[in-house]
Amino acid sequence: MSMIDPTARIADGAVIGEGTSIGPYCLIGPNVVIGENCKLVAHVTVGGHTSIGAECVISPFAALGGPPQDLSYRGESTRLEIGTGCTIREGVTMNIGTVKGGGLTRVGDRGYFMNNSHVGHDCTVGNDVIFATSATLGGHCEIGDFVYIGGLSAVHQFTRIGRQVMVGGVCGVRDDIIPFGLANGQYAVLEGLNIIGMRRRKFTRERLVTVRSFYQKLFHGDGVFAERLAAVQPLAAEDPAIAEILAFIGKGKRPLCLPAVDGKH
C-alpha cells in the first residue's frame, strides 16, 4: 500500500502507485500520476499533467510540472514525463511543455539531478544523465544518454548535446556539442573527446584510436571546416561512433561547438 503523510495534500484525480510514500507537506495536483515504489521525502510539489515512473526518489522543495517559463504560455494542458529510477534532489525544477514546442517535456530513466538543477519546457533528456548542482537547460534542448553537465553550467535554448558528452562546470553552452565530446570554458568550446566516458561504455583501444583519428582530421586537419567535413564522410563506415557524430552534425540547425582558435576560448 502507499504511505501518505497526513500533512500531504493529494488532489482528487491524482494516481499514486503501490508502495509509494508521500512525505510531510507534499502537494500533488489532480493530473499527476506517480509510479510504484517512489519516495517523495517532504515538501515536494508536483503539478500540471505530470507522470513520474517507478522507483524515483524526490527530495524536499523539488517543484515538478510547473508552468513553462515562456511568455506565450496561456495555461494549455501540456505535459511533463519523468522516467523510472530517477534521483531528483533538493530544489530541482522541471517544467511542462508548450503547445508551440510540441507540448511535452520528457526526462528519461535513471537520471541524477543534483540540487537546484533545472529542465526547461519542451526539453528532451536521455537516460542515465547527471546534472550537477544548478545545471540549467533553457527550453527546447535535446540531451543525449549518459551526458554529464557540470555545476553552474547553463545550456542555451534549442541547443543539442549528443550522447556521452561531458560538459565542465561554470560553462555557458551556446552551440551544439557532438556525441562523445568534451566541452569546457566560460563559453563552452570543444576540448576533445570524452575518453573516460567512452572507456566506461566499453570502447576498445582500437575503437578509441579510430575515433580519435577521425576527430583530429575533422577538427584539426587542413582547410576550412566545411571541406574537412566533406572529406571525412566516408569514415562513417569505420565505426558506429563516427557515423553517429556525422549524423548529428548533418541534422544540426544551430552552430556547432568547435575547438578554441589558437588556444583561446
XYZ file of N, CA and C in Angstrom:
795
model
N 0.837 -1.191 0.000
C 0.000 0.000 0.000
C 0.875 1.246 0.000
N 0.313 2.337 -0.474
C 1.013 3.609 -0.459
C 0.954 4.216 0.936
N 2.001 4.975 1.271
C 2.083 5.607 2.586
C 2.057 7.109 2.381
N 1.030 7.757 2.885
C 0.839 9.194 2.671
C 0.776 9.879 4.026
N 1.691 10.816 4.241
C 1.712 11.562 5.493
C 0.430 12.392 5.616
N -0.117 12.485 6.819
C -1.392 13.220 6.972
C -1.296 14.704 6.641
N -0.084 15.261 6.612
C 0.041 16.682 6.246
C 0.140 16.899 4.743
N 0.301 15.828 3.958
C 0.377 15.955 2.500
C -1.002 16.278 1.947
N -1.038 16.918 0.789
C -2.296 17.259 0.129
C -2.297 16.604 -1.251
N -3.164 15.623 -1.414
C -3.282 14.874 -2.662
C -4.632 15.217 -3.283
N -4.612 15.875 -4.445
C -5.865 16.288 -5.079
C -6.619 15.088 -5.631
N -7.928 15.204 -5.675
C -8.753 14.183 -6.306
C -8.326 14.023 -7.766
N -8.188 12.792 -8.215
C -7.778 12.505 -9.576
C -6.331 12.072 -9.689
N -5.497 12.430 -8.717
C -4.101 12.004 -8.735
C -4.023 10.487 -8.560
N -3.039 9.874 -9.198
C -2.838 8.422 -9.110
C -1.492 8.174 -8.439
N -1.516 7.446 -7.334
C -0.310 7.156 -6.568
C -0.051 5.660 -6.640
N 1.141 5.268 -7.103
C 1.447 3.857 -7.302
C 1.626 3.091 -6.012
N 1.488 1.795 -6.124
C 1.655 0.880 -4.996
C 3.055 1.034 -4.404
N 3.131 1.116 -3.071
C 4.412 1.179 -2.392
C 5.063 2.538 -2.376
N 4.414 3.543 -2.935
C 4.987 4.891 -2.954
C 4.698 5.605 -1.636
N 5.689 6.340 -1.138
C 5.499 7.105 0.088
C 5.515 8.594 -0.242
N 4.550 9.305 0.306
C 4.408 10.747 0.120
C 4.634 11.378 1.489
N 5.743 12.110 1.630
C 6.139 12.627 2.925
C 5.416 13.890 3.338
N 5.842 14.470 4.455
C 5.160 15.637 5.015
C 5.111 16.817 4.049
N 3.945 17.449 4.004
C 3.722 18.727 3.329
C 3.950 18.676 1.819
N 3.840 17.507 1.217
C 3.888 17.418 -0.242
C 2.551 17.871 -0.822
N 2.610 18.428 -2.029
C 1.415 18.878 -2.744
C 1.367 18.178 -4.094
N 0.306 17.412 -4.340
C 0.171 16.629 -5.561
C -1.107 17.062 -6.271
N -0.964 17.501 -7.535
C -2.104 18.012 -8.276
C -3.007 16.930 -8.834
N -4.154 17.324 -9.394
C -5.170 16.359 -9.833
C -4.807 15.599 -11.099
N -3.839 16.075 -11.876
C -3.485 15.427 -13.141
C -2.117 14.758 -13.085
N -1.743 14.319 -11.902
C -0.423 13.731 -11.665
C -0.546 12.219 -11.526
N 0.384 11.501 -12.145
C 0.480 10.045 -11.989
C 1.882 9.737 -11.482
N 1.971 9.095 -10.328
C 3.260 8.718 -9.734
C 3.333 7.204 -9.693
N 4.441 6.642 -10.181
C 4.586 5.201 -10.297
C 4.824 4.499 -8.974
N 5.081 3.225 -9.064
C 5.250 2.386 -7.881
C 6.585 2.647 -7.193
N 6.562 2.479 -5.873
C 7.777 2.472 -5.046
C 8.614 3.741 -5.182
N 7.956 4.860 -5.401
C 8.641 6.148 -5.355
C 8.682 6.653 -3.916
N 9.558 7.618 -3.683
C 9.650 8.245 -2.367
C 9.733 9.745 -2.548
N 8.710 10.457 -2.116
C 8.719 11.908 -2.067
C 9.005 12.276 -0.621
N 10.201 12.774 -0.356
C 10.686 12.861 1.020
C 9.840 13.822 1.849
N 9.704 15.058 1.401
C 8.916 16.072 2.107
C 8.901 17.338 1.265
N 7.854 18.149 1.408
C 7.779 19.472 0.782
C 8.011 19.411 -0.736
N 7.562 18.349 -1.374
C 7.673 18.214 -2.833
C 6.363 18.688 -3.462
N 6.472 19.457 -4.537
C 5.289 19.894 -5.271
C 5.310 19.273 -6.662
N 4.222 18.581 -7.022
C 4.079 18.008 -8.359
C 2.748 18.500 -8.921
N 2.810 19.245 -10.017
C 1.602 19.800 -10.602
C 1.513 19.496 -12.079
N 0.607 20.200 -12.761
C 0.439 20.014 -14.198
C 0.015 18.605 -14.554
N 0.087 18.301 -15.853
C -0.127 16.941 -16.333
C 1.235 16.242 -16.304
N 1.556 15.643 -15.180
C 2.886 15.092 -14.939
C 2.795 13.618 -14.602
N 3.664 12.824 -15.238
C 3.788 11.415 -14.877
C 5.217 11.150 -14.441
N 5.368 10.374 -13.382
C 6.667 10.022 -12.812
C 6.752 8.506 -12.764
N 7.824 7.941 -13.309
C 7.983 6.497 -13.346
C 8.281 5.905 -11.981
N 8.373 4.595 -11.953
C 8.600 3.868 -10.704
C 9.991 4.121 -10.149
N 10.130 3.904 -8.839
C 11.434 3.871 -8.156
C 12.166 5.209 -8.168
N 11.455 6.304 -8.273
C 12.104 7.618 -8.203
C 12.146 8.118 -6.760
N 13.218 8.838 -6.425
C 13.356 9.459 -5.108
C 13.444 10.969 -5.324
N 12.552 11.706 -4.674
C 12.443 13.150 -4.903
C 12.597 13.858 -3.561
N 13.562 14.744 -3.489
C 13.940 15.398 -2.236
C 13.144 16.677 -2.004
N 13.264 17.237 -0.800
C 12.461 18.415 -0.446
C 12.641 19.603 -1.392
N 11.536 20.287 -1.589
C 11.443 21.548 -2.328
C 11.670 21.394 -3.826
N 11.693 20.153 -4.326
C 11.617 19.969 -5.772
C 10.230 20.409 -6.238
N 10.185 21.036 -7.421
C 8.919 21.502 -7.995
C 8.836 20.978 -9.426
N 7.973 20.009 -9.645
C 7.886 19.304 -10.923
C 6.535 19.564 -11.565
N 6.555 19.835 -12.876
C 5.306 20.049 -13.590
C 4.763 21.447 -13.470
N 5.609 22.403 -13.099
C 5.170 23.789 -13.064
C 4.998 24.353 -14.465
N 4.317 25.478 -14.593
C 4.111 26.076 -15.911
C 5.440 26.424 -16.572
N 5.499 26.358 -17.897
C 6.726 26.735 -18.599
C 7.034 28.210 -18.383
N 8.311 28.516 -18.312
C 8.729 29.908 -18.165
C 8.857 30.520 -19.563
N 7.688 30.697 -20.170
C 7.568 31.159 -21.549
C 6.412 32.149 -21.591
N 6.653 33.340 -22.097
C 5.639 34.389 -22.060
C 4.417 34.071 -22.915
N 4.553 33.104 -23.840
C 3.416 32.773 -24.711
C 2.471 31.770 -24.060
N 2.836 31.196 -22.940
C 2.012 30.150 -22.326
C 0.716 30.744 -21.796
N -0.392 30.068 -22.112
C -1.710 30.548 -21.705
C -2.491 29.462 -20.974
N -1.803 28.611 -20.243
C -2.490 27.620 -19.422
C -2.903 26.358 -20.142
N -2.338 26.097 -21.316
C -2.712 24.889 -22.061
C -2.308 23.619 -21.298
N -2.980 22.526 -21.608
C -2.760 21.254 -20.910
C -1.586 20.494 -21.527
N -0.394 21.011 -21.316
C 0.813 20.344 -21.797
C 1.375 19.453 -20.687
N 2.470 18.713 -20.975
C 2.847 17.614 -20.088
C 4.328 17.618 -19.718
N 4.602 16.888 -18.635
C 5.953 16.516 -18.223
C 5.947 15.016 -17.953
N 6.908 14.310 -18.559
C 7.067 12.874 -18.309
C 8.468 12.615 -17.774
N 8.533 11.943 -16.627
C 9.807 11.586 -15.997
C 9.882 10.067 -15.946
N 11.025 9.508 -16.318
C 11.180 8.062 -16.393
C 11.354 7.401 -15.034
N 11.835 6.165 -15.060
C 11.977 5.364 -13.852
C 13.359 5.547 -13.231
N 13.424 5.313 -11.930
C 14.706 5.247 -11.242
C 15.469 6.544 -11.153
N 14.797 7.675 -11.252
C 15.492 8.969 -11.195
C 15.682 9.418 -9.746
N 16.785 10.094 -9.508
C 17.044 10.757 -8.230
C 16.976 12.259 -8.470
N 16.059 12.909 -7.795
C 15.801 14.334 -8.001
C 16.017 15.021 -6.660
N 17.093 15.764 -6.566
C 17.492 16.307 -5.277
C 16.825 17.646 -4.973
N 17.281 18.278 -3.893
C 16.603 19.432 -3.328
C 16.516 20.590 -4.322
N 15.319 21.163 -4.428
C 15.127 22.378 -5.204
C 15.159 22.223 -6.713
N 15.142 20.998 -7.209
C 15.137 20.795 -8.666
C 13.795 21.251 -9.241
N 13.837 21.859 -10.431
C 12.616 22.258 -11.121
C 12.591 21.665 -12.523
N 11.429 21.188 -12.924
C 11.197 20.672 -14.273
C 9.829 21.152 -14.711
N 9.748 21.787 -15.872
C 8.507 22.417 -16.330
C 7.817 21.606 -17.417
N 6.495 21.750 -17.489
C 5.737 21.153 -18.582
C 6.065 21.875 -19.888
N 5.620 21.317 -21.005
C 5.924 21.866 -22.319
C 5.016 23.013 -22.714
N 5.227 23.475 -23.938
C 4.365 24.488 -24.546
C 3.757 23.904 -25.816
N 2.644 24.460 -26.223
C 1.992 23.985 -27.442
C 2.911 24.148 -28.642
N 3.554 25.302 -28.750
C 4.416 25.551 -29.908
C 5.651 24.663 -29.923
N 6.021 24.103 -28.752
C 7.190 23.226 -28.676
C 6.860 21.757 -28.706
N 5.602 21.410 -29.004
C 5.198 20.012 -29.053
C 4.425 19.548 -27.836
N 4.393 20.363 -26.789
C 3.535 20.075 -25.644
C 4.085 19.095 -24.639
N 5.362 18.714 -24.745
C 5.888 17.678 -23.864
C 7.327 17.962 -23.474
N 7.601 17.917 -22.180
C 8.958 17.854 -21.650
C 9.184 16.416 -21.208
N 10.244 15.796 -21.702
C 10.464 14.378 -21.411
C 11.843 14.169 -20.790
N 11.878 13.456 -19.667
C 13.112 13.106 -18.970
C 13.193 11.580 -18.911
N 14.341 11.023 -19.249
C 14.495 9.579 -19.339
C 14.677 8.886 -17.998
N 15.195 7.671 -18.057
C 15.342 6.824 -16.879
C 16.687 7.048 -16.188
N 16.700 6.815 -14.904
C 17.919 6.736 -14.083
C 18.738 8.028 -14.080
N 18.094 9.148 -14.294
C 18.806 10.417 -14.221
C 19.107 10.805 -12.789
N 20.222 11.487 -12.602
C 20.580 12.010 -11.274
C 20.672 13.521 -11.399
N 19.734 14.211 -10.766
C 19.625 15.662 -10.871
C 19.965 16.263 -9.516
N 21.148 16.866 -9.422
C 21.586 17.433 -8.149
C 20.815 18.709 -7.842
N 21.037 19.233 -6.641
C 20.206 20.316 -6.123
C 20.183 21.532 -7.048
N 18.987 22.065 -7.186
C 18.732 23.313 -7.921
C 19.008 23.223 -9.422
N 19.125 22.016 -9.953
C 19.209 21.907 -11.410
C 17.817 22.123 -12.013
N 17.803 22.413 -13.324
C 16.548 22.823 -13.959
C 16.432 22.238 -15.361
N 15.249 21.694 -15.675
C 14.924 21.227 -17.023
C 13.803 22.112 -17.550
N 14.107 22.902 -18.564
C 13.138 23.842 -19.105
C 12.079 23.169 -19.973
N 11.105 23.950 -20.375
C 9.971 23.458 -21.150
C 10.408 22.871 -22.492
N 9.739 21.808 -22.884
C 9.906 21.166 -24.194
C 11.279 20.530 -24.391
N 12.024 20.327 -23.313
C 13.312 19.638 -23.430
C 13.093 18.133 -23.544
N 14.050 17.473 -24.190
C 14.107 16.013 -24.216
C 15.446 15.611 -23.614
N 15.396 14.890 -22.501
C 16.591 14.497 -21.765
C 16.677 12.979 -21.782
N 17.840 12.442 -22.132
C 18.001 10.999 -22.279
C 18.133 10.257 -20.965
N 18.578 9.013 -21.074
C 18.748 8.130 -19.916
C 20.124 8.312 -19.287
N 20.215 8.019 -18.005
C 21.496 7.923 -17.293
C 22.291 9.226 -17.326
N 21.603 10.336 -17.319
C 22.298 11.634 -17.294
C 22.625 12.020 -15.858
N 23.593 12.920 -15.708
C 23.900 13.533 -14.417
C 23.946 15.039 -14.616
N 23.099 15.739 -13.882
C 23.137 17.200 -13.852
C 23.693 17.599 -12.490
N 24.859 18.238 -12.467
C 25.433 18.675 -11.204
C 24.678 19.894 -10.676
N 25.076 20.363 -9.519
C 24.380 21.448 -8.834
C 24.152 22.655 -9.747
N 22.895 23.055 -9.857
C 22.468 24.246 -10.603
C 22.719 24.164 -12.102
N 22.938 22.970 -12.643
C 22.975 22.822 -14.100
C 21.590 23.159 -14.659
N 21.557 23.928 -15.733
C 20.299 24.521 -16.200
C 20.124 24.337 -17.699
N 18.935 23.907 -18.106
C 18.582 23.816 -19.517
C 17.552 24.881 -19.861
N 17.818 25.672 -20.910
C 16.776 26.503 -21.479
C 15.750 25.632 -22.198
N 14.719 26.238 -22.716
C 13.670 25.480 -23.388
C 14.140 24.798 -24.661
N 13.489 23.698 -25.001
C 13.644 23.003 -26.282
C 15.015 22.334 -26.469
N 15.776 22.121 -25.416
C 17.080 21.462 -25.554
C 16.904 19.962 -25.750
N 17.877 19.357 -26.413
C 17.912 17.902 -26.599
C 19.212 17.382 -26.003
N 19.078 16.506 -25.013
C 20.231 15.997 -24.272
C 20.267 14.478 -24.423
N 21.386 13.937 -24.899
C 21.501 12.509 -25.144
C 21.735 11.696 -23.888
N 21.822 10.369 -24.054
C 22.075 9.457 -22.937
C 23.494 9.644 -22.397
N 23.653 9.372 -21.112
C 24.967 9.373 -20.446
C 25.674 10.727 -20.524
N 24.931 11.795 -20.599
C 25.521 13.135 -20.605
C 25.751 13.600 -19.172
N 26.889 14.226 -18.940
C 27.186 14.860 -17.651
C 27.301 16.354 -17.883
N 26.531 17.143 -17.107
C 26.602 18.603 -17.181
C 27.088 19.119 -15.845
N 28.209 19.835 -15.860
C 28.846 20.287 -14.632
C 28.074 21.366 -13.900
N 28.450 21.565 -12.659
C 27.777 22.521 -11.798
C 27.806 23.947 -12.331
N 26.681 24.633 -12.172
C 26.527 26.037 -12.557
C 26.643 26.261 -14.056
N 26.520 25.209 -14.854
C 26.543 25.362 -16.310
C 25.132 25.585 -16.831
N 25.028 26.361 -17.904
C 23.733 26.694 -18.488
C 23.758 26.406 -19.981
N 22.710 25.756 -20.456
C 22.604 25.381 -21.866
C 21.540 26.254 -22.521
N 21.932 26.931 -23.591
C 21.045 27.854 -24.300
C 19.871 27.089 -24.912
N 18.734 27.760 -25.009
C 17.543 27.134 -25.593
C 17.815 26.630 -27.010
N 17.162 25.535 -27.358
C 17.239 24.862 -28.658
C 18.591 24.176 -28.921
N 19.462 24.132 -27.948
C 20.770 23.513 -28.136
C 20.674 21.998 -27.997
N 21.471 21.286 -28.796
C 21.554 19.828 -28.715
C 22.898 19.422 -28.109
N 22.850 18.458 -27.207
C 24.065 17.861 -26.659
C 23.988 16.362 -26.931
N 24.958 15.855 -27.683
C 24.929 14.468 -28.110
C 25.209 13.495 -26.979
N 25.094 12.243 -27.301
C 25.263 11.163 -26.332
C 26.696 11.136 -25.780
N 26.791 10.814 -24.489
C 28.069 10.607 -23.801
C 28.965 11.849 -23.796
N 28.361 13.014 -23.806
C 29.124 14.263 -23.719
C 29.393 14.592 -22.253
N 30.534 15.198 -21.994
C 30.817 15.775 -20.682
C 31.017 17.272 -20.834
N 30.225 18.040 -20.079
C 30.329 19.498 -20.054
C 30.916 19.894 -18.709
N 31.963 20.684 -18.719
C 32.600 21.109 -17.484
C 31.733 22.054 -16.674
N 32.223 22.437 -15.501
C 31.491 23.336 -14.634
C 31.591 24.787 -15.082
N 30.586 25.566 -14.722
C 30.516 27.003 -14.989
C 30.706 27.292 -16.484
N 30.002 26.530 -17.315
C 30.053 26.700 -18.774
C 28.762 27.326 -19.276
N 28.901 28.220 -20.230
C 27.755 28.664 -20.999
C 27.772 27.935 -22.328
N 26.802 27.040 -22.541
C 26.769 26.212 -23.755
C 25.811 26.861 -24.741
N 26.374 27.418 -25.815
C 25.556 28.139 -26.794
C 25.420 27.387 -28.104
N 26.256 26.368 -28.316
C 26.304 25.658 -29.595
C 26.134 24.154 -29.376
N 25.707 23.453 -30.420
C 25.531 22.004 -30.344
C 26.872 21.314 -30.089
N 26.853 20.296 -29.235
C 28.070 19.556 -28.901
C 27.943 18.140 -29.460
N 28.927 17.719 -30.240
C 28.878 16.410 -30.891
C 28.839 15.285 -29.861
N 28.245 14.137 -30.200
C 28.327 12.968 -29.328
C 29.773 12.651 -28.968
N 29.971 12.227 -27.729
C 31.277 11.818 -27.200
C 32.224 12.994 -26.989
N 31.713 14.223 -27.092
C 32.570 15.386 -26.955
C 32.841 15.754 -25.506
N 33.933 16.481 -25.311
C 34.309 17.064 -24.019
C 34.361 18.571 -24.212
N 33.491 19.296 -23.507
C 33.389 20.745 -23.686
C 33.664 21.444 -22.373
N 34.336 22.583 -22.469
C 34.714 23.311 -21.263
C 34.911 24.782 -21.618
N 35.028 25.621 -20.598
C 35.287 27.031 -20.822
C 34.117 27.900 -20.427
N 34.380 29.180 -20.179
C 33.317 30.111 -19.790
C 32.191 30.097 -20.816
N 32.547 30.195 -22.099
C 31.618 29.875 -23.181
C 32.175 28.614 -23.819
N 31.435 27.527 -23.704
C 31.990 26.197 -23.950
C 32.621 26.064 -25.329
N 33.813 25.501 -25.342
C 34.486 25.117 -26.575
C 34.809 23.632 -26.486
N 35.004 23.034 -27.637
C 35.278 21.603 -27.700
C 36.754 21.370 -27.377
N 37.016 20.573 -26.342
C 38.393 20.320 -25.929
C 38.886 18.934 -26.333
N 38.026 18.133 -26.940
C 38.419 16.790 -27.341
C 37.273 15.827 -27.176
N 37.620 14.561 -27.012
C 36.630 13.510 -26.810
C 36.566 13.121 -25.331
N 35.405 12.666 -24.924
C 35.199 12.218 -23.546
C 35.741 10.794 -23.409
N 37.059 10.674 -23.412
C 37.699 9.354 -23.446
C 37.342 8.524 -22.219
N 37.315 9.147 -21.054
C 36.977 8.396 -19.834
C 35.575 7.813 -19.950
N 34.637 8.628 -20.400
C 33.280 8.130 -20.567
C 33.190 7.032 -21.608
N 33.942 7.151 -22.689
C 33.929 6.126 -23.731
C 34.495 4.807 -23.201
N 35.542 4.886 -22.394
C 36.080 3.663 -21.790
C 35.069 3.021 -20.859
N 34.349 3.834 -20.121
C 33.314 3.298 -19.235
C 32.195 2.622 -20.015
N 31.990 3.065 -21.234
C 30.970 2.452 -22.092
C 31.572 1.335 -22.945
N 32.749 0.843 -22.547
C 33.377 -0.358 -23.117
C 33.939 -0.154 -24.526
N 34.369 1.055 -24.855
C 35.098 1.246 -26.107
C 36.454 0.548 -25.997
N 36.805 -0.224 -26.997
C 38.111 -0.877 -27.004
C 39.197 0.129 -27.379
N 40.458 -0.254 -27.139
C 41.575 0.592 -27.513
C 41.562 0.875 -29.019
N 41.236 -0.151 -29.803
C 41.225 0.001 -31.256
C 40.162 1.014 -31.693
N 38.982 0.938 -31.078
C 37.936 1.885 -31.430
C 38.329 3.309 -31.038
N 38.936 3.457 -29.882
C 39.352 4.789 -29.451
C 40.369 5.389 -30.422
N 41.308 4.572 -30.891
C 42.291 5.057 -31.859
C 41.597 5.518 -33.135
N 40.630 4.736 -33.602
C 39.922 5.067 -34.841
C 39.133 6.360 -34.704
N 38.402 6.499 -33.606
C 37.570 7.688 -33.426
C 38.439 8.923 -33.178
N 39.524 8.761 -32.453
C 40.438 9.885 -32.233
C 41.046 10.383 -33.548
N 41.413 9.453 -34.410
C 41.981 9.830 -35.704
C 40.962 10.619 -36.517
N 39.726 10.155 -36.528
C 38.647 10.877 -37.208
C 38.488 12.272 -36.622
N 38.489 12.382 -35.299
C 38.317 13.677 -34.634
C 39.412 14.649 -35.064
N 40.644 14.182 -35.094
C 41.755 15.052 -35.480
C 41.604 15.544 -36.920
N 41.191 14.654 -37.804
C 41.020 15.047 -39.195
C 39.888 16.067 -39.351
N 38.801 15.867 -38.615
C 37.651 16.751 -38.759
C 37.895 18.123 -38.131
N 38.468 18.150 -36.944
C 38.551 19.417 -36.208
C 39.921 20.085 -36.261
N 40.967 19.345 -36.655
C 42.298 19.938 -36.644
C 43.066 19.675 -37.948
N 42.360 19.227 -38.985
C 43.013 18.987 -40.264
C 43.191 20.266 -41.062
N 43.693 20.112 -42.279
C 43.931 21.252 -43.160
C 42.618 21.724 -43.797
N 42.597 22.988 -44.189
C 41.435 23.532 -44.876
C 40.377 24.030 -43.924
N 39.301 24.580 -44.500
C 38.199 25.075 -43.685
C 37.334 23.907 -43.233
N 36.490 24.156 -42.213
C 35.721 23.066 -41.605
C 34.819 22.373 -42.619
N 34.153 23.127 -43.475
C 33.236 22.516 -44.448
C 33.964 21.536 -45.362
N 35.180 21.881 -45.751
C 35.969 20.983 -46.594
C 36.363 19.723 -45.836
N 36.770 19.886 -44.591
C 37.150 18.724 -43.783
C 35.951 17.819 -43.536
N 34.797 18.424 -43.285
C 33.588 17.631 -43.046
C 33.232 16.797 -44.266
N 33.330 17.381 -45.440
C 33.055 16.622 -46.662
C 34.063 15.496 -46.843
N 35.322 15.747 -46.490
C 36.374 14.752 -46.710
C 36.241 13.540 -45.803
N 35.690 13.721 -44.585
C 35.630 12.599 -43.636
C 34.343 11.793 -43.742
N 33.429 12.162 -44.616
C 32.169 11.426 -44.708
C 32.367 9.925 -44.933
N 33.314 9.490 -45.788
C 33.493 8.038 -45.975
C 33.921 7.298 -44.708
N 34.446 8.019 -43.704
C 34.903 7.365 -42.483
C 33.746 6.878 -41.614
N 32.520 7.238 -41.967
C 31.358 6.763 -41.203
C 31.293 5.247 -41.155
N 31.840 4.596 -42.176
C 31.794 3.122 -42.219
C 32.806 2.485 -41.284
N 33.748 3.266 -40.753
C 34.813 2.682 -39.940
C 34.394 2.393 -38.507
N 33.421 3.135 -37.970
C 32.998 2.921 -36.581
C 31.619 3.539 -36.379
N 30.741 2.880 -35.604
C 29.410 3.452 -35.360
C 29.449 4.817 -34.686
N 30.466 5.061 -33.848
C 30.553 6.365 -33.189
C 30.812 7.470 -34.201
N 31.644 7.194 -35.200
C 31.897 8.177 -36.251
C 30.616 8.452 -37.028
N 29.904 7.395 -37.364
C 28.637 7.566 -38.078
C 27.654 8.393 -37.254
N 27.633 8.177 -35.934
C 26.735 8.919 -35.058
C 27.107 10.404 -35.017
N 28.396 10.692 -34.937
C 28.833 12.087 -34.916
C 28.471 12.790 -36.223
N 28.725 12.140 -37.353
C 28.426 12.752 -38.646
C 26.923 12.951 -38.841
N 26.132 11.988 -38.396
C 24.675 12.133 -38.494
C 24.195 13.294 -37.623
N 24.764 13.427 -36.434
C 24.407 14.517 -35.531
C 24.712 15.868 -36.183
N 25.892 15.991 -36.767
C 26.256 17.240 -37.430
C 25.313 17.521 -38.598
N 24.974 16.469 -39.349
C 24.110 16.642 -40.508
C 22.717 17.133 -40.178
N 22.233 16.823 -38.974
C 20.890 17.229 -38.571
C 20.852 18.603 -37.913
N 22.006 19.200 -37.721
C 22.079 20.436 -36.961
C 21.461 21.634 -37.660
N 20.842 22.486 -36.869
C 20.294 23.751 -37.356
C 20.943 24.948 -36.656
N 21.743 24.666 -35.637
C 22.434 25.706 -34.894
C 23.936 25.576 -35.100
N 24.704 26.575 -34.709
C 26.157 26.455 -34.810
C 26.679 25.266 -34.009
N 27.818 24.771 -34.425
C 28.442 23.626 -33.778
C 29.535 24.112 -32.835
N 29.600 23.510 -31.654
C 30.661 23.798 -30.708
C 31.981 23.283 -31.290
N 32.950 24.178 -31.442
C 34.221 23.865 -32.092
C 35.376 24.102 -31.118
N 36.554 23.569 -31.434
C 37.712 23.868 -30.590
C 38.045 25.353 -30.602
N 38.727 25.805 -29.555
C 39.144 27.192 -29.483
C 40.146 27.498 -30.611
N 40.141 28.722 -31.091
C 41.070 29.157 -32.130
C 42.355 29.630 -31.465
N 43.477 29.012 -31.841
C 44.781 29.379 -31.290
C 44.811 29.268 -29.768
N 44.076 28.273 -29.269
C 44.089 28.020 -27.837
C 43.284 29.001 -27.009
N 42.567 29.947 -27.657
C 41.804 30.954 -26.927
C 40.351 30.552 -26.866
N 39.754 30.624 -25.678
C 38.341 30.292 -25.508
C 37.490 31.469 -25.949
